[in-house]
Short mmCIF file of C-alpha atoms and ligand atoms in Angstrom, two decimals:
data_model
loop_
_atom_site.label_atom_id
_atom_site.label_comp_id
_atom_site.label_asym_id
_atom_site.label_seq_id
_atom_site.Cartn_x
_atom_site.Cartn_y
_atom_site.Cartn_z
CA MET A 1 48.29 84.35 112.35
CA GLN A 2 45.85 87.24 112.05
CA GLN A 3 43.85 85.08 109.70
CA GLN A 4 43.66 82.36 112.31
CA ARG A 5 42.42 84.59 115.11
CA GLY A 6 39.39 86.00 113.43
CA THR A 7 37.31 89.07 114.28
CA TRP A 8 33.65 89.89 114.74
CA SER A 9 31.95 90.87 111.51
CA SER A 10 30.37 93.90 113.18
CA ASN A 11 30.05 95.74 116.44
CA LEU A 12 26.56 94.37 116.89
CA GLY A 13 27.79 90.84 116.35
CA PHE A 14 30.17 91.28 119.23
CA ILE A 15 27.42 92.64 121.47
CA PHE A 16 25.34 89.58 120.74
CA ALA A 17 28.17 87.20 121.50
CA ALA A 18 29.25 88.86 124.71
CA THR A 19 25.68 89.27 125.92
CA GLY A 20 25.13 85.62 125.11
CA SER A 21 28.12 84.72 127.25
CA ALA A 22 26.80 86.76 130.15
CA ILE A 23 23.25 85.51 129.96
CA GLY A 24 23.18 81.92 131.09
CA LEU A 25 22.25 79.65 133.91
CA GLY A 26 23.33 82.41 136.24
CA ASN A 27 20.43 84.56 135.07
CA LEU A 28 17.74 81.96 134.66
CA TRP A 29 18.61 79.75 137.55
CA LYS A 30 20.99 81.14 140.11
CA PHE A 31 19.74 84.71 140.31
CA PRO A 32 16.07 83.83 140.92
CA PHE A 33 17.15 81.32 143.49
CA ILE A 34 19.43 83.59 145.50
CA THR A 35 16.85 86.38 145.28
CA TRP A 36 14.42 83.96 146.83
CA GLU A 37 16.83 82.90 149.52
CA ASN A 38 17.71 86.47 150.41
CA GLN A 39 14.14 87.76 150.61
CA GLY A 40 14.11 89.79 147.40
CA GLY A 41 13.69 93.59 147.54
CA ALA A 42 16.72 94.88 149.37
CA PHE A 43 18.89 92.11 147.96
CA VAL A 44 17.91 93.03 144.41
CA LEU A 45 18.77 96.65 145.05
CA VAL A 46 22.16 95.71 146.49
CA TYR A 47 22.75 93.46 143.52
CA LEU A 48 22.03 96.32 141.10
CA ILE A 49 24.51 98.51 142.94
CA CYS A 50 27.18 95.77 142.80
CA ILE A 51 26.59 95.34 139.10
CA ALA A 52 26.96 99.05 138.43
CA ALA A 53 29.80 99.79 140.81
CA VAL A 54 31.91 96.66 140.52
CA GLY A 55 30.77 94.47 137.63
CA LEU A 56 30.55 97.21 135.03
CA PRO A 57 33.98 98.75 135.69
CA ILE A 58 35.60 95.31 135.58
CA MET A 59 33.77 94.49 132.35
CA MET A 60 35.29 97.64 130.83
CA ALA A 61 38.71 96.70 132.19
CA GLU A 62 38.62 93.24 130.59
CA LEU A 63 37.35 94.50 127.27
CA LEU A 64 39.92 97.24 127.11
CA ILE A 65 42.80 94.83 127.63
CA GLY A 66 41.47 92.67 124.82
CA ARG A 67 40.83 95.51 122.44
CA LYS A 68 44.22 97.07 123.10
CA THR A 69 46.32 93.96 122.59
CA GLN A 70 44.15 91.97 120.20
CA LYS A 71 45.21 88.86 122.04
CA SER A 72 43.44 86.29 124.17
CA SER A 73 43.80 86.38 127.94
CA VAL A 74 47.35 85.08 128.50
CA GLY A 75 49.02 87.09 125.77
CA ALA A 76 46.85 90.11 126.43
CA LEU A 77 47.82 90.44 130.08
CA LYS A 78 51.46 89.86 129.18
CA ASP A 79 51.41 92.61 126.53
CA ALA A 80 49.25 95.12 128.32
CA VAL A 81 50.56 94.77 131.84
CA GLY A 82 53.76 92.74 132.08
CA PRO A 83 55.32 89.29 131.67
CA LEU A 84 54.33 87.93 135.06
CA TRP A 85 50.69 88.87 134.52
CA ARG A 86 50.38 86.07 132.01
CA TYR A 87 49.75 83.80 134.97
CA VAL A 88 46.59 85.72 135.71
CA GLY A 89 45.53 84.98 132.17
CA ALA A 90 46.39 81.34 132.66
CA TRP A 91 44.34 81.31 135.85
CA GLY A 92 41.40 82.48 133.77
CA VAL A 93 41.95 79.79 131.16
CA LEU A 94 42.01 77.18 133.91
CA GLY A 95 38.83 78.67 135.37
CA ALA A 96 37.01 78.55 132.07
CA PHE A 97 38.11 74.93 131.66
CA ILE A 98 36.79 73.92 135.08
CA LEU A 99 33.55 75.89 134.82
CA LEU A 100 32.81 74.39 131.41
CA SER A 101 33.33 70.88 132.78
CA TYR A 102 30.32 71.02 135.07
CA TYR A 103 28.23 73.78 133.50
CA THR A 104 27.80 71.37 130.59
CA VAL A 105 26.14 68.84 132.88
CA ILE A 106 23.42 71.24 134.03
CA ALA A 107 23.01 72.45 130.45
CA GLY A 108 22.44 68.82 129.49
CA TRP A 109 19.59 68.60 132.00
CA SER A 110 17.67 71.22 130.06
CA LEU A 111 17.71 68.89 127.04
CA PHE A 112 16.20 66.10 129.10
CA TYR A 113 13.53 68.32 130.60
CA PHE A 114 12.72 69.64 127.17
CA ALA A 115 12.11 66.10 125.95
CA LYS A 116 10.14 65.26 129.10
CA THR A 117 7.91 68.31 128.93
CA VAL A 118 7.22 67.73 125.24
CA GLY A 119 6.09 64.22 126.20
CA TRP A 120 3.85 65.53 128.99
CA SER A 121 2.41 68.23 126.76
CA LEU A 122 1.46 65.64 124.17
CA ASN A 123 0.34 62.79 126.42
CA GLY A 124 -0.71 64.61 129.55
CA PHE A 125 1.05 64.96 132.87
CA PRO A 126 0.55 61.70 134.83
CA PRO A 127 -1.63 62.38 137.88
CA GLY A 128 0.22 62.10 141.18
CA PHE A 129 3.58 62.02 139.43
CA SER A 130 6.50 63.14 141.65
CA THR A 131 8.90 65.46 139.88
CA GLY A 132 11.11 65.29 142.95
CA ALA A 133 11.59 61.56 142.63
CA LEU A 134 12.10 61.94 138.91
CA PHE A 135 14.93 64.41 139.47
CA GLY A 136 16.61 62.19 142.06
CA ASP A 137 16.56 59.15 139.77
CA PHE A 138 17.58 61.26 136.82
CA VAL A 139 20.80 62.69 138.23
CA ALA A 140 21.85 59.27 139.47
CA ASP A 141 21.40 57.71 136.04
CA GLY A 142 24.97 57.56 134.80
CA ALA A 143 24.32 56.60 131.21
CA LEU A 144 21.72 59.31 130.80
CA GLN A 145 23.92 61.94 132.42
CA LEU A 146 26.83 61.02 130.19
CA GLY A 147 24.71 60.99 127.08
CA LEU A 148 23.19 64.40 127.73
CA SER A 149 26.51 65.98 128.67
CA ALA A 150 28.11 64.47 125.58
CA ALA A 151 25.35 65.90 123.41
CA PHE A 152 25.77 69.35 124.90
CA SER A 153 29.57 69.22 124.63
CA LEU A 154 29.25 68.26 121.04
CA ALA A 155 27.01 71.26 120.39
CA THR A 156 29.51 73.58 122.09
CA VAL A 157 32.48 72.16 120.18
CA SER A 158 30.62 72.37 116.90
CA VAL A 159 30.09 76.07 117.31
CA VAL A 160 33.60 77.00 118.38
CA TYR A 161 35.09 74.78 115.67
CA PHE A 162 33.80 77.21 113.02
CA GLY A 163 35.49 80.17 114.57
CA VAL A 164 34.65 83.59 115.83
CA LYS A 165 32.60 84.84 112.89
CA GLN A 166 31.20 81.71 111.36
CA GLY A 167 30.64 79.91 114.60
CA ILE A 168 30.21 81.98 117.74
CA GLU A 169 28.86 85.17 116.23
CA ARG A 170 26.48 83.43 113.90
CA ILE A 171 24.97 81.24 116.61
CA ALA A 172 24.70 84.15 119.05
CA ARG A 173 22.92 86.27 116.44
CA LEU A 174 20.53 83.47 115.81
CA LEU A 175 19.84 82.35 119.36
CA LEU A 176 19.74 85.57 121.34
CA PRO A 177 16.72 87.06 119.57
CA VAL A 178 14.90 83.75 119.99
CA LEU A 179 15.74 83.83 123.65
CA PHE A 180 14.45 87.39 124.04
CA VAL A 181 11.18 86.59 122.29
CA LEU A 182 10.58 83.46 124.35
CA LEU A 183 11.21 85.35 127.57
CA LEU A 184 8.90 88.16 126.55
CA LEU A 185 6.18 85.68 125.77
CA MET A 186 6.61 84.09 129.16
CA LEU A 187 6.70 87.43 130.91
CA PHE A 188 3.33 88.39 129.47
CA SER A 189 1.82 85.14 130.47
CA ALA A 190 3.35 85.38 133.96
CA LEU A 191 2.10 88.91 134.52
CA GLY A 192 -1.40 87.64 133.84
CA MET A 193 -1.19 85.19 136.73
CA LYS A 194 -2.72 86.04 140.05
CA GLY A 195 0.56 85.85 141.95
CA SER A 196 2.31 88.40 139.77
CA GLY A 197 1.53 91.36 142.02
CA GLU A 198 2.98 89.63 145.01
CA ALA A 199 5.99 88.55 142.95
CA LEU A 200 6.71 92.09 141.82
CA ALA A 201 6.42 93.38 145.37
CA PHE A 202 8.75 90.65 146.63
CA ILE A 203 11.37 91.52 144.01
CA PHE A 204 11.17 95.29 143.87
CA ARG A 205 10.07 96.46 147.29
CA PRO A 206 13.17 96.72 149.46
CA ASN A 207 12.97 95.91 153.10
CA PHE A 208 16.35 96.60 154.59
CA ALA A 209 15.46 95.02 157.90
CA GLU A 210 15.70 91.66 156.14
CA LEU A 211 19.09 92.27 154.60
CA GLU A 212 21.97 90.38 156.14
CA PRO A 213 25.64 91.20 155.62
CA ALA A 214 26.15 87.84 153.94
CA SER A 215 23.51 88.79 151.36
CA ILE A 216 25.59 91.75 150.31
CA LEU A 217 28.56 89.50 149.64
CA GLU A 218 26.39 87.04 147.80
CA ALA A 219 25.09 89.79 145.56
CA LEU A 220 28.65 90.88 144.88
CA GLY A 221 29.84 87.36 144.11
CA HIS A 222 26.98 86.78 141.76
CA SER A 223 27.62 90.03 139.89
CA PHE A 224 30.91 88.48 138.74
CA PHE A 225 29.45 85.18 137.75
CA THR A 226 26.55 86.62 135.83
CA LEU A 227 28.66 89.02 133.80
CA SER A 228 31.26 86.34 132.93
CA VAL A 229 34.07 88.48 134.28
CA GLY A 230 37.08 87.32 136.26
CA MET A 231 37.96 84.59 133.80
CA GLY A 232 39.30 86.25 130.75
CA VAL A 233 36.22 85.67 128.64
CA MET A 234 35.70 89.36 128.08
CA ILE A 235 39.41 89.83 127.38
CA THR A 236 39.21 87.16 124.73
CA TYR A 237 35.98 88.45 123.19
CA GLY A 238 37.35 91.98 123.41
CA SER A 239 40.39 90.90 121.42
CA TYR A 240 38.23 90.31 118.37
CA ILE A 241 36.63 93.75 118.38
CA ASP A 242 37.44 96.52 116.05
CA ARG A 243 39.22 99.59 117.37
CA THR A 244 36.25 101.75 116.41
CA GLN A 245 34.04 99.94 118.92
CA SER A 246 33.58 101.80 122.18
CA VAL A 247 34.41 99.59 125.12
CA VAL A 248 32.33 101.77 127.42
CA LYS A 249 29.22 101.67 125.27
CA ALA A 250 29.49 97.94 124.64
CA SER A 251 29.96 97.22 128.36
CA ALA A 252 26.93 99.29 129.27
CA VAL A 253 24.73 97.48 126.78
CA ILE A 254 25.93 94.01 127.81
CA VAL A 255 25.50 94.73 131.49
CA MET A 256 22.05 96.19 131.04
CA LEU A 257 20.78 93.32 128.96
CA ASP A 258 22.18 90.79 131.37
CA THR A 259 20.52 92.50 134.31
CA LEU A 260 17.24 92.90 132.50
CA ILE A 261 17.09 89.22 131.64
CA ALA A 262 17.88 88.18 135.20
CA LEU A 263 15.06 90.35 136.50
CA VAL A 264 12.60 89.17 133.90
CA ALA A 265 13.40 85.54 134.64
CA THR A 266 12.85 86.19 138.32
CA VAL A 267 9.51 87.90 137.75
CA ILE A 268 8.38 84.95 135.66
CA MET A 269 9.36 82.33 138.17
CA PHE A 270 8.04 84.13 141.21
CA SER A 271 4.75 84.88 139.52
CA VAL A 272 4.29 81.17 139.07
CA ILE A 273 5.34 80.37 142.61
CA PHE A 274 3.15 83.00 144.25
CA SER A 275 0.16 81.94 142.20
CA VAL A 276 0.06 78.53 143.76
CA GLU A 277 -1.28 77.95 147.24
CA GLY A 278 1.45 76.66 149.56
CA MET A 279 4.12 76.75 146.88
CA ALA A 280 6.04 79.55 148.55
CA GLN A 281 6.74 77.22 151.49
CA GLU A 282 7.81 74.34 149.32
CA VAL A 283 10.31 76.01 147.03
CA GLY A 284 13.78 76.86 148.06
CA ALA A 285 15.04 73.74 149.71
CA SER A 286 17.68 73.44 147.01
CA THR A 287 18.99 75.40 144.09
CA VAL A 288 17.95 72.84 141.55
CA GLY A 289 14.58 72.47 143.19
CA MET A 290 13.02 75.54 141.69
CA LEU A 291 13.97 74.91 138.14
CA PHE A 292 13.81 71.16 137.82
CA ILE A 293 11.35 70.05 140.48
CA SER A 294 8.81 72.78 141.24
CA LEU A 295 8.45 74.35 137.84
CA PRO A 296 7.86 71.25 135.72
CA GLU A 297 4.94 70.31 137.88
CA LEU A 298 3.51 73.80 137.93
CA PHE A 299 3.53 74.05 134.17
CA TYR A 300 0.99 71.27 134.09
CA SER A 301 -1.10 72.23 137.06
CA GLU A 302 -1.20 75.99 137.33
CA VAL A 303 0.30 77.90 134.49
CA PRO A 304 -2.00 79.01 131.69
CA PHE A 305 -0.68 77.58 128.43
CA GLY A 306 1.78 75.64 130.55
CA ALA A 307 1.84 72.79 128.09
CA LEU A 308 3.26 75.21 125.57
CA LEU A 309 5.39 77.27 127.89
CA GLY A 310 6.96 74.29 129.66
CA PRO A 311 8.93 72.93 126.74
CA LEU A 312 9.75 76.45 125.56
CA PHE A 313 11.17 77.25 128.94
CA TYR A 314 13.65 74.40 128.77
CA VAL A 315 14.62 75.32 125.23
CA LEU A 316 15.31 78.77 126.55
CA ILE A 317 17.63 77.42 129.21
CA ALA A 318 19.46 75.27 126.68
CA LEU A 319 19.96 78.23 124.33
CA ALA A 320 21.16 80.53 127.10
CA ALA A 321 23.53 77.85 128.33
CA LEU A 322 24.96 77.22 124.87
CA THR A 323 25.87 80.84 124.25
CA SER A 324 27.74 80.71 127.59
CA THR A 325 29.48 77.37 127.13
CA MET A 326 30.78 78.40 123.74
CA SER A 327 32.44 81.43 125.28
CA MET A 328 34.13 79.31 127.92
CA LEU A 329 35.46 76.91 125.30
CA GLU A 330 36.59 79.87 123.22
CA VAL A 331 38.82 81.13 126.06
CA VAL A 332 40.65 77.82 126.26
CA THR A 333 40.77 77.37 122.51
CA ALA A 334 42.03 80.88 121.88
CA TYR A 335 44.85 80.22 124.30
CA LEU A 336 46.05 77.26 122.24
CA ILE A 337 45.70 79.22 119.02
CA ASP A 338 47.45 82.38 120.19
CA GLU A 339 50.08 81.01 122.53
CA ARG A 340 50.73 77.51 121.26
CA GLY A 341 50.29 78.06 117.54
CA PHE A 342 47.48 75.56 117.15
CA GLU A 343 45.23 75.67 114.17
CA ARG A 344 41.63 76.47 115.22
CA ARG A 345 40.00 73.18 114.46
CA ARG A 346 42.66 71.18 116.17
CA ALA A 347 42.65 73.57 119.11
CA THR A 348 38.88 73.25 119.50
CA LEU A 349 38.91 69.45 119.41
CA THR A 350 41.81 69.26 121.84
CA CYS A 351 40.14 71.57 124.36
CA GLY A 352 36.70 70.06 123.89
CA GLY A 353 38.12 66.59 124.46
CA GLY A 354 40.19 67.66 127.46
CA VAL A 355 37.23 69.34 129.14
CA PHE A 356 34.98 66.38 128.44
CA VAL A 357 37.19 64.11 130.56
CA PHE A 358 36.21 66.28 133.51
CA THR A 359 32.65 66.54 132.35
CA ILE A 360 32.48 62.76 132.70
CA LEU A 361 33.65 63.12 136.29
CA ALA A 362 31.04 65.80 136.93
CA ALA A 363 28.24 63.85 135.28
CA LEU A 364 28.93 60.74 137.32
CA SER A 365 29.45 62.57 140.59
CA LEU A 366 25.76 63.08 141.38
CA GLY A 367 25.13 59.58 142.62
CA ALA A 368 25.67 57.48 139.50
CA VAL A 369 29.05 56.08 140.53
CA PRO A 370 29.72 55.98 144.28
CA VAL A 371 33.52 56.39 144.13
CA VAL A 372 33.18 59.38 141.87
CA THR A 373 30.39 60.87 143.95
CA GLN A 374 32.45 60.55 147.12
CA MET A 375 35.74 61.73 145.67
CA GLU A 376 37.16 64.47 147.86
CA ILE A 377 40.30 66.18 149.05
CA PRO A 378 40.56 65.37 152.75
CA GLY A 379 41.70 67.63 155.54
CA ALA A 380 42.13 71.35 155.93
CA MET A 381 43.03 71.82 152.26
CA GLY A 382 39.81 70.22 151.11
CA ARG A 383 37.82 72.35 153.50
CA LEU A 384 39.48 75.58 152.54
CA LEU A 385 39.46 75.15 148.76
CA PHE A 386 36.41 72.98 148.24
CA GLY A 387 34.35 73.62 151.32
CA GLY A 388 34.79 69.96 152.28
CA LYS A 389 32.51 69.00 149.40
CA ALA A 390 32.68 65.71 147.57
CA GLY A 391 32.42 64.85 143.88
CA TRP A 392 33.80 66.88 140.98
CA PHE A 393 30.54 68.72 140.32
CA SER A 394 30.25 70.22 143.80
CA MET A 395 33.97 70.67 144.32
CA ALA A 396 34.46 72.48 141.04
CA ASP A 397 31.45 74.69 141.62
CA HIS A 398 32.73 75.62 145.03
CA PHE A 399 36.22 76.37 143.80
CA ILE A 400 35.03 78.50 140.90
CA SER A 401 32.53 80.63 142.80
CA ASN A 402 34.58 81.09 145.94
CA TRP A 403 38.10 81.21 144.64
CA MET A 404 38.66 81.53 140.94
CA LEU A 405 36.17 84.25 140.06
CA PRO A 406 37.03 86.56 142.98
CA THR A 407 40.79 86.11 142.72
CA GLY A 408 40.68 86.47 138.94
CA GLY A 409 38.56 89.59 139.27
CA LEU A 410 40.79 91.07 141.92
CA ALA A 411 43.87 90.49 139.78
CA ILE A 412 42.21 92.25 136.84
CA THR A 413 41.35 95.32 138.88
CA ILE A 414 44.91 95.55 140.17
CA ALA A 415 46.43 94.94 136.75
CA VAL A 416 44.34 97.60 135.05
CA GLY A 417 44.06 100.03 137.95
CA TRP A 418 47.58 99.94 139.28
CA PHE A 419 49.91 98.38 136.71
CA MET A 420 48.66 99.99 133.54
CA THR A 421 49.27 103.67 133.14
CA ARG A 422 46.49 106.19 133.31
CA GLU A 423 47.31 107.18 129.74
CA ALA A 424 47.11 103.62 128.42
CA THR A 425 43.68 102.94 129.88
CA GLU A 426 42.39 106.40 129.03
CA ALA A 427 43.37 105.92 125.40
CA GLU A 428 41.20 102.82 125.21
CA LEU A 429 38.14 104.17 127.01
CA VAL A 430 38.14 107.79 125.89
CA ASP A 431 38.55 107.54 122.15
CA GLY A 432 35.82 109.76 120.82
CA ALA A 433 33.39 106.86 120.55
CA GLU A 434 32.56 106.74 124.22
CA PRO A 435 29.12 107.86 125.45
CA GLU A 436 28.63 111.28 126.97
CA TRP A 437 27.80 110.13 130.48
CA PHE A 438 31.12 108.37 130.88
CA ARG A 439 33.63 109.91 133.33
CA PHE A 440 37.05 108.41 133.06
CA GLY A 441 38.11 109.69 136.49
CA MET A 442 35.23 107.95 138.11
CA TRP A 443 35.92 104.67 136.36
CA ARG A 444 39.52 104.90 137.43
CA PHE A 445 38.55 105.52 141.02
CA PHE A 446 36.22 102.54 140.95
CA ILE A 447 38.75 100.19 139.39
CA ARG A 448 41.61 101.27 141.65
CA TYR A 449 39.84 101.43 145.00
CA LEU A 450 36.22 100.42 145.15
CA ALA A 451 36.26 97.27 143.07
CA PRO A 452 39.42 95.75 144.57
CA ALA A 453 38.20 96.48 148.10
CA ALA A 454 34.83 94.92 147.37
CA VAL A 455 36.33 91.83 145.77
CA ALA A 456 38.91 91.45 148.50
CA SER A 457 36.06 91.37 151.02
CA ILE A 458 34.69 88.30 149.23
CA ILE A 459 38.00 86.54 149.50
CA ILE A 460 38.31 87.43 153.18
CA ALA A 461 34.82 86.20 153.85
CA VAL A 462 35.60 82.90 152.18
CA MET A 463 38.92 82.45 153.92
CA PHE A 464 38.08 83.55 157.41
CA PHE A 465 34.33 83.52 157.85
CA GLY A 466 33.36 80.33 156.06
CA VAL A 467 30.98 82.12 153.68
CA ASP A 468 30.02 79.92 150.70
CA PHE A 469 29.05 81.45 147.37
CA SER A 470 28.46 78.29 145.39
N1 LIG B 501 27.70 84.39 132.96
C1 LIG B 501 27.32 83.03 132.89
C2 LIG B 501 25.94 82.83 133.45
O1 LIG B 501 25.36 83.74 133.98
C3 LIG B 501 28.24 82.13 133.62
C4 LIG B 501 29.68 82.42 133.54
C5 LIG B 501 30.52 82.75 134.53
C6 LIG B 501 30.45 82.37 132.41
N2 LIG B 501 31.76 82.91 134.08
C7 LIG B 501 31.76 82.67 132.81
C8 LIG B 501 30.15 82.07 131.15
C9 LIG B 501 32.73 82.71 131.91
C10 LIG B 501 31.16 82.12 130.24
C11 LIG B 501 32.42 82.42 130.62
O2 LIG B 501 25.44 81.76 133.42
#
């Protein structure tokens, strides 16, 4: 059994894997977009506070459950907290399953745009070409969507198939440094653009007059998504760490890197946008617009070395997405291994196949197949749970961001803050390996009061005020 489960080969390997899970489309795509929508400055500051005050304590909570029990989410919650808490673990497994089903589709897009940009770099960008029309046709092309999603699923399954050390850790160690170097390269080139000053001011100069209450909730909701908490990923990854690894130190590093990358990505994108006359008015109509409509065109019209940076940018997105998708698949796979006695390879194929059924639904729900695109849950239930949205892609996204992440996160804070003893949590966090700045009493206050109150406010906003985080 112990053989089956696997462990990280080193503390650093774990940091790479967990950071890879955290850094994903949320950092490169969603964060820049919501920063744009919420007028930057003050929003970014609020986001940083949410990350430090809510995200970080929950990250520690998940990792400590994993490290303590050495089990994946279902078994871990059962052992550490109590038998009924296994349902919270199961909720996380379900969440990872659903998230993976549509995250894979967007990840697949990066492959297509990589191929496209390579073509444009070699043959030139066709004058007058509309990237908007391209995107519209592209998402409605069922065969292409299926092919790309299948390719990305296959990549994800291939990694998890080889296990924690040989698969996940090895790929994370390989890809993360590449990702950092690519981003650094782009950052330098972006800072050289004429819009970079304006971009930095937009992002880092807070203007609280522009901050709306809904922005605060959005920042909070995103802090969950971006750190991969609320779904048992960090419990599962934490279950493979060695007892000498400090949960506090690891959490701090993961959270810092994740935040840094989100900010860097935002600086890069906004520098491009502010460098182009009139672009600031055009961007922002849709979430996908920035990444897949505005940017591809800009690479070939405005960005110095754009022909080089364009394809690299989409490789970057693909790499970041892969290190996230493999962690989602690992949560589901680890459940089958730990709780159902599956052998790893069979578990991986079973989960990968099961998720792919829903990936097909997601891939075809963007216009390719009308019945699938229009699929919805009618009535009050559909409105409450799925925001009245249609098609698996939008429904799943709505359900994850508005329901599963906040409720999963809330349950974790209550489990660790109120149902585990002070002694049990203290033994995991204060073990001689923790950093000097750490104050257990403060963490405990945050996890018992501040974090649950904050997360509960998200749920209330969703239920009663029609706020939408997806
Ligand atoms: N953190 C990932 C990102 O920023 C997305 C994510 C949310 C995630 N929850 C997760 C990834 C659970 C893996 C597992 O893109």
